[in-house]
Structure formats: C-alpha cells, structure tokens
C-alpha cells in the first residue's frame, strides 16, 4: 500500500491528472451503466412478461370458438401459427388443454411432455398464471390462461417464453452501456491529456526557471510579453517612465512609474492600486501567469541584491587590500592585539623585525615570539595599559646584530563602545634621529667646551706670559752651566709647553674671527705639502696630490686652512711612522655646491670606538709627551668656522686607496679624513655628498 | 737710549717688561691706568709705547689713537692676549708699528723693540 502510494506520488503531474480524470470517468460510467442496466433489464423483462400475458390471454380468447366446435385442426393451426409467426423467436411452445386436462393442440415436434400438465395450474377466476420453469436445458416463463365462456371453463391455454432470449436482449443493452462508457473515458482521457499538458507545460517552465535560478542564472523569462503594453493602452508619451518600452515586465512590477493612477509603492503594495486599471485588467493573467511574473520579479530583485552584494564585496576586498598595502608599506612596525594580548594583525615590518612569518605570529602572544623575560615585561606593560587605558609612548634602545637600534614605541588601547577591546602598538625606527641627536649634543658639547677652553686660556695666558718672561729673564742672568740656569731652563721649557697648549686652545675656541678672502684650495694644499714634504721624506713618507683643477676659488681664511692641512698631514705622518704614503684628493661634489678634501694615509688606522672621539679636545692616542690632543679639535673648529664639516673613516674605503707604487706594500688599514667646505656662503648645502662613502654600520 | 711707556692692566706684566727693557738700557715707565699714562706722555718726550689691547677703561686701540694725538711721532707696539684681525687692522691703520701676541719671548721682544726704535 505504502509502495503504491509512493509510486503514485512519483508520477508526473500530467500522468496524475490523466489517471485521476480517467478514474473519475470510469467510475461514473460504471455506476451509471449499472443503474441503467438494472432499470432497463427490468423494463425489458416486464415488457416480455406483459407480452406473454397478452399472448396467453389473446390465445385463450381466440381458442373459445374452436374448443366449443371441437375443431382440433383449427386449434392446432392457431398454436402453430402463433409460434411460427413469432418474429421475436422467443415463443418456445403453445398448447391448449380441455377442462379434463386432455391436450387438444400443441406445438411440440417431438411429442408432448406430460410433466408440463402438472405445473402452472391456473384458477377459473384468475386472468392468467405465470411460473418460471427450468427444464434442465433452459429456463422458461410459462403462462397459463383459462378459456372461459361465461363462468364455464372450457379448458386452459399455455404458452412459454424463452428466458435466454430475454436475457440476450438485456445483455445487448449492457454491452451498449459498456462501449458508451469506454468511449466517454477515452474522450475524457484525450481531453484531460490536452488540458494537463497545457497546465504542466507552464508549471514545467516555472520549474525549469527555478532550476536555472538555483544554478545561478538569474536572467529568467517565463511569461510572454503582452500584445499591448501599458504605454500603448494608455497612449502614454512619458518616455522617461521606467516602464516605457519595457516589454518584458508588467508595469505593476516596476517602481516609480509615471501614470497618474500609479502609487509610489513598490510591488506588491503597488498592486492594490492596479486592480481597476485597464492595463492590469487587460494584461493580468491567470494564477500561473501571475506566479511566473512574480517569480521573474523575484529573480530580478534577487539579481539586483546579489549585484549589490558583489559590489560591496569587491569594495570591501579593495579596502582590505588598500589597508594591507598601507600597513605593509609603512616602515613602522604595527601590531594589533586583542584584550587577551593575542596578535590579531601584524604588518611586514614587524614580521621582519621578529624574523617570523605573519601566519606564525597571528594567533600567538608575546610568549611565542620573544624571550620569556622580554615577553613577561611586555605582558605587564600591556596589561597596565589595558587596565588603565592610558596610552604609552616611550623610546627604547636595543642591541642586536646591527648595533644599537632606537625605537619610538607607542601603545594605544583600542576602545569600542566604551570598552577596551585591544591594543594597537606602533614602533618607529628612530636610530637615525637618535644619531643626529647625539651628534647635535656632541657639537653642542664641543661649543661649550670651546667657550670654556677659550675663557680658561685667556685667563692663564697672562700669568703664563709673566712666568715665561721672568724665567727667560733669569736664564740670561746665569751662565748656561750653572745648575740654577738648568732648573730655570726646565721651568722655561714647561712654560713653553703650556704656551703651546694655550695657543691651541685659543685657536680651538676662536669662532668669530676669520679673514675671509678668495683663495684656491688646491694652492693651499700644494703649498703645505711642499712645506712638509722634505721633513716627511726623512721617514720615507710620500705625499701624493690628486687635485681637481675645476674647483673654483672659495672664500676662506688661507692661513687657518693651511693650519688645517698641516694638522692633517702631521696626523697622517704620525699614524704612518715610517714608510708609507699620504694621498690628498680634492673633488667637487656632484651638485657643485661643495668641495671635498680627502686626506688618506696608510697608517695604523683608528679603532671604531675612537672614531667618534678623535675630534674632542685632549683626546689622543699618541704617547703622553707627543701631542696635546688639540690638533684635530683645532682643525674641527677651523672647518666649522668655514661652515664645513670634517669626518673620518677607518679603514680606508677601496675607492680612496692609493694604488701608486709608493703606497703598495705593507701598510696598515689607514684612515681617511674628509673635509667638506661649501663653495658659497658659510653653510653646507642640505644635500648629501655622494663622493663621501658612508660609514659602514 | 729710549724712553718707553708701558701700559697694561696687569701691573706684573708691565714690571716684567720694564725689567727686560731696562736691561737693554731703556728708560721704562709702567702704568696700569690710562690717565696717568696720558699725563706722562704729555709731560715727557716718550719714544715708544707698548700697549695692551684690553685695558681697564679704554681699549688699547683708543689709547693708541690718543697717544698719537699727543705725540704723532710716538712709536707703538701692540701686545695682546686677545689677537683679532679687526684690532690688528685698526691698530696698524692708526700707526702702530708692531702687533704682537702674548706670551712673547724675551728675545723676540728685544728684537722687535730694537727694530721699532731703529726706525725713528
């Protein structure tokens, strides 16, 4: 039963309609046929019985005279004629018996069956009697009518009608009924098939469209375009109306139509105003048509929504991309942590700093990235910010493989709806700024020191000159071999040392006075080189000049700049000791706004840590009595007065190594001093000079 | 021998110069204030003056100018612990014969003095 129901439910809609209609027609046909059969068979039987009655009564009436006259022949003719002439062939026999029960005439060809006389006795007063006989071969309706004259009974007539003949008539009726029912069913099936196909075709179209929608194709068109659209019916000239020339959709699905009767609502509220509109009355279809149109409208709306969503999605993706690009391009390290301090987002700079992939960091905490000690420190600091919601700004110094690094760290709590939901940390590399800061502090220190030194030097100068003067005076009063003269000689000598120091200090501190006049840097370099050459030659030190003759004259104090070159040459020679060469290069910088003098030696070089200190007063690597340590400070002061800058690099970079034969051979790493001087004005141009190699950091 | 005027705000410097130059047979008068020095210059025929640049009230250059007014023939040596290009130029323009820097060697002082006196 269940299987049958399941099978039925799986049948196509068209088949179901067909089967349903056929079943209804067959049932009704059979019911009607049965009723019809019952009614008509009864009528046929009644008519047959009535005929039998009429025939028997009629025979009784016609046989009176022959019985009275005892005319057997006539009687025989009577019954024979009756049976033979029976056009319906249903009269089986007829016979007449007298009042004693003697057969007077009969139609039996094979002899009279005597047993018949015993059945179907009829009374005198009865018009007739009827009995259903079963002879074994067939069933017979036996009619008996008394032959009466007045109240005297002459005898009895008997006739029999065949039951099978009557039944044949009834059966014929039944067949006609059946054929009619079958014909009607067939016609109904043809009709229903046609009807079902019309309905199911449209439903199938809807189903197909629904499948298309599910597959993602939202451009479905099921309903047919109306033969006359709204602008044709209403004779509308509003070409700006959104419904104008839109042959695919009905106007009641389109929002913002211009018709005076149209409401501003959207479908389906709009439909309330359309019920009485002639356009609606003409173009609205049946339920399936409405369903199809609604379906199309739904697909269209869905399409619009989906397109809107896709646009938003694209927009979002672009925004995300943009944000990622910004975060990744910025050299600052940026991280976002949630309230549990789990990393939500990090940028490339941060990943580079910690040396991990983004995927490794996101989802973890500081304990997964940093050392336990560092992570613990961070954790307490971060929790403090999250609890107090006070942002933090600090500068931290780290020592790594690349030396000292300074970072400016800003940690800000992220607040949403008055609740702290995370921590945004940015860290900027301010190493360069710090270096400049240190340089600035250093130069400030030098300036202060210069001022102090200058003051001290001036104060000492006068007593010193008196000491020196008197000691020289006394020296003249004693003979040279006198021990007192020797003692005073020592005082004089040491006073001279002091005098030198004071003179150097004064040079170092002097910042204002200079006799600026046009001068040729190359000339002054050459002049000084010639001056010291013969002294250096004693220690087999060679000076190689590689001067750029394009350098224009600059404004400067020739004498003081010469002192600078003397200091630098002397320093170089001291660094070399014996055997080596000093190479002096002058160059114009690329922008032709400054010049560079490089003095490179092949000496012992300067230690990395000492490079920053060599320009400080009294710093020296020379033995105690060999120098005051003021030479480079004085040089520094003079260069500064000229608006220039002096720096040193050790060992000498390859492009400044002199390859002349005198310089080859065993030599130290060497040191190169760069003196930058502005060609015009008293300040170096802001652009860097690419001719000066950067210190390797 | 010559009559020399020494003006220096530090008296000891003047005394020392007097010791040095007296040995060479010169008449040396030492002053640490400007007015007495002018007074001396007006009353006496001074051959030469040795002036410090930095004095108590005036600058050595101003003193030089004043002395030249008193005695245009006077020879002047500027001796200073604060040598600047401006004062040097100014002093030489006003007729100073020498511009020396402290501390100065005795020999140099004697030599220069002799040179200056030899001019006159």
PDB file of C-alpha atoms in Angstrom, chain A residues 291-389:
ATOM      1  CA  UNK A 291       3.143  33.138 -10.394  1.00  0.00           C
ATOM      2  CA  UNK A 292       5.537  33.262 -13.347  1.00  0.00           C
ATOM      3  CA  UNK A 293       5.609  37.060 -13.338  1.00  0.00           C
ATOM      4  CA  UNK A 294       6.161  37.149  -9.571  1.00  0.00           C
ATOM      5  CA  UNK A 295       8.892  34.607  -9.990  1.00  0.00           C
ATOM      6  CA  UNK A 296      10.599  36.687 -12.640  1.00  0.00           C
ATOM      7  CA  UNK A 297      10.300  39.758 -10.481  1.00  0.00           C
ATOM      8  CA  UNK A 298      11.738  37.832  -7.557  1.00  0.00           C
ATOM      9  CA  UNK A 299      14.676  36.671  -9.681  1.00  0.00           C
ATOM     10  CA  UNK A 300      15.254  40.235 -10.876  1.00  0.00           C
ATOM     11  CA  UNK A 301      15.167  41.620  -7.338  1.00  0.00           C
ATOM     12  CA  UNK A 302      17.458  38.834  -6.246  1.00  0.00           C
ATOM     13  CA  UNK A 303      19.820  39.660  -9.077  1.00  0.00           C
ATOM     14  CA  UNK A 304      19.898  43.296  -8.047  1.00  0.00           C
ATOM     15  CA  UNK A 305      20.586  42.303  -4.459  1.00  0.00           C
ATOM     16  CA  UNK A 306      23.304  39.911  -5.456  1.00  0.00           C
ATOM     17  CA  UNK A 307      24.935  42.511  -7.681  1.00  0.00           C
ATOM     18  CA  UNK A 308      24.754  44.979  -4.833  1.00  0.00           C
ATOM     19  CA  UNK A 309      26.335  42.392  -2.537  1.00  0.00           C
ATOM     20  CA  UNK A 310      29.049  41.657  -5.079  1.00  0.00           C
ATOM     21  CA  UNK A 311      29.775  45.363  -5.413  1.00  0.00           C
ATOM     22  CA  UNK A 312      30.021  45.647  -1.635  1.00  0.00           C
ATOM     23  CA  UNK A 313      32.219  42.590  -1.535  1.00  0.00           C
ATOM     24  CA  UNK A 314      34.538  44.000  -4.192  1.00  0.00           C
ATOM     25  CA  UNK A 315      34.589  47.279  -2.340  1.00  0.00           C
ATOM     26  CA  UNK A 316      35.423  45.550   0.906  1.00  0.00           C
ATOM     27  CA  UNK A 317      38.123  43.485  -0.726  1.00  0.00           C
ATOM     28  CA  UNK A 318      39.646  46.615  -2.225  1.00  0.00           C
ATOM     29  CA  UNK A 319      39.515  48.405   1.122  1.00  0.00           C
ATOM     30  CA  UNK A 320      41.154  45.447   2.777  1.00  0.00           C
ATOM     31  CA  UNK A 321      43.817  45.319   0.098  1.00  0.00           C
ATOM     32  CA  UNK A 322      44.404  49.043   0.485  1.00  0.00           C
ATOM     33  CA  UNK A 323      44.707  48.784   4.243  1.00  0.00           C
ATOM     34  CA  UNK A 324      47.103  45.861   3.950  1.00  0.00           C
ATOM     35  CA  UNK A 325      49.198  47.735   1.424  1.00  0.00           C
ATOM     36  CA  UNK A 326      49.400  50.788   3.647  1.00  0.00           C
ATOM     37  CA  UNK A 327      50.300  48.726   6.686  1.00  0.00           C
ATOM     38  CA  UNK A 328      52.853  46.659   4.809  1.00  0.00           C
ATOM     39  CA  UNK A 329      54.490  49.566   3.047  1.00  0.00           C
ATOM     40  CA  UNK A 330      54.943  51.675   6.160  1.00  0.00           C
ATOM     41  CA  UNK A 331      58.417  51.186   7.635  1.00  0.00           C
ATOM     42  CA  UNK A 332      56.940  51.423  11.130  1.00  0.00           C
ATOM     43  CA  UNK A 333      56.102  48.209  12.930  1.00  0.00           C
ATOM     44  CA  UNK A 334      52.356  47.976  13.520  1.00  0.00           C
ATOM     45  CA  UNK A 335      50.564  45.282  15.530  1.00  0.00           C
ATOM     46  CA  UNK A 336      47.056  44.818  16.852  1.00  0.00           C
ATOM     47  CA  UNK A 337      46.379  42.602  19.836  1.00  0.00           C
ATOM     48  CA  UNK A 338      43.075  41.687  21.437  1.00  0.00           C
ATOM     49  CA  UNK A 339      42.254  42.094  25.120  1.00  0.00           C
ATOM     50  CA  UNK A 340      43.975  38.772  25.837  1.00  0.00           C
ATOM     51  CA  UNK A 341      47.089  40.178  24.102  1.00  0.00           C
ATOM     52  CA  UNK A 342      46.756  37.649  21.297  1.00  0.00           C
ATOM     53  CA  UNK A 343      48.034  39.047  17.998  1.00  0.00           C
ATOM     54  CA  UNK A 344      45.213  39.816  15.570  1.00  0.00           C
ATOM     55  CA  UNK A 345      47.171  41.552  12.851  1.00  0.00           C
ATOM     56  CA  UNK A 346      50.796  42.427  12.192  1.00  0.00           C
ATOM     57  CA  UNK A 347      52.464  44.188   9.291  1.00  0.00           C
ATOM     58  CA  UNK A 348      55.500  43.173   7.233  1.00  0.00           C
ATOM     59  CA  UNK A 349      57.879  45.467   9.095  1.00  0.00           C
ATOM     60  CA  UNK A 350      57.038  43.742  12.372  1.00  0.00           C
ATOM     61  CA  UNK A 351      57.419  40.290  10.779  1.00  0.00           C
ATOM     62  CA  UNK A 352      60.856  41.298   9.506  1.00  0.00           C
ATOM     63  CA  UNK A 353      61.816  42.640  12.908  1.00  0.00           C
ATOM     64  CA  UNK A 354      60.977  39.431  14.755  1.00  0.00           C
ATOM     65  CA  UNK A 355      62.079  37.272  11.822  1.00  0.00           C
ATOM     66  CA  UNK A 356      58.892  35.261  11.506  1.00  0.00           C
ATOM     67  CA  UNK A 357      56.066  34.772   9.055  1.00  0.00           C
ATOM     68  CA  UNK A 358      52.773  36.535   9.619  1.00  0.00           C
ATOM     69  CA  UNK A 359      50.996  33.183   9.997  1.00  0.00           C
ATOM     70  CA  UNK A 360      53.279  32.208  12.851  1.00  0.00           C
ATOM     71  CA  UNK A 361      52.633  35.396  14.794  1.00  0.00           C
ATOM     72  CA  UNK A 362      48.892  35.887  14.380  1.00  0.00           C
ATOM     73  CA  UNK A 363      47.044  33.852  16.989  1.00  0.00           C
ATOM     74  CA  UNK A 364      50.015  33.769  19.345  1.00  0.00           C
ATOM     75  CA  UNK A 365      51.203  36.057  22.137  1.00  0.00           C
ATOM     76  CA  UNK A 366      54.488  37.690  23.031  1.00  0.00           C
ATOM     77  CA  UNK A 367      55.484  34.496  24.827  1.00  0.00           C
ATOM     78  CA  UNK A 368      55.577  32.729  21.451  1.00  0.00           C
ATOM     79  CA  UNK A 369      57.787  35.356  19.867  1.00  0.00           C
ATOM     80  CA  UNK A 370      60.121  36.930  22.395  1.00  0.00           C
ATOM     81  CA  UNK A 371      62.261  35.579  25.186  1.00  0.00           C
ATOM     82  CA  UNK A 372      60.403  34.798  28.427  1.00  0.00           C
ATOM     83  CA  UNK A 373      61.935  37.771  30.178  1.00  0.00           C
ATOM     84  CA  UNK A 374      61.058  40.189  27.378  1.00  0.00           C
ATOM     85  CA  UNK A 375      57.559  38.717  26.969  1.00  0.00           C
ATOM     86  CA  UNK A 376      56.921  38.975  30.704  1.00  0.00           C
ATOM     87  CA  UNK A 377      57.979  42.628  30.686  1.00  0.00           C
ATOM     88  CA  UNK A 378      55.751  43.330  27.676  1.00  0.00           C
ATOM     89  CA  UNK A 379      52.845  41.487  29.287  1.00  0.00           C
ATOM     90  CA  UNK A 380      52.912  43.604  32.438  1.00  0.00           C
ATOM     91  CA  UNK A 381      53.294  46.795  30.482  1.00  0.00           C
ATOM     92  CA  UNK A 382      50.448  45.888  28.098  1.00  0.00           C
ATOM     93  CA  UNK A 383      48.109  44.809  30.885  1.00  0.00           C
ATOM     94  CA  UNK A 384      48.786  48.091  32.637  1.00  0.00           C
ATOM     95  CA  UNK A 385      47.643  49.947  29.517  1.00  0.00           C
ATOM     96  CA  UNK A 386      44.566  47.758  29.094  1.00  0.00           C
ATOM     97  CA  UNK A 387      43.592  48.235  32.741  1.00  0.00           C
ATOM     98  CA  UNK A 388      44.196  51.960  32.982  1.00  0.00           C
ATOM     99  CA  UNK A 389      43.515  52.798  29.295  1.00  0.00           C
TER     100      UNK A 389
END
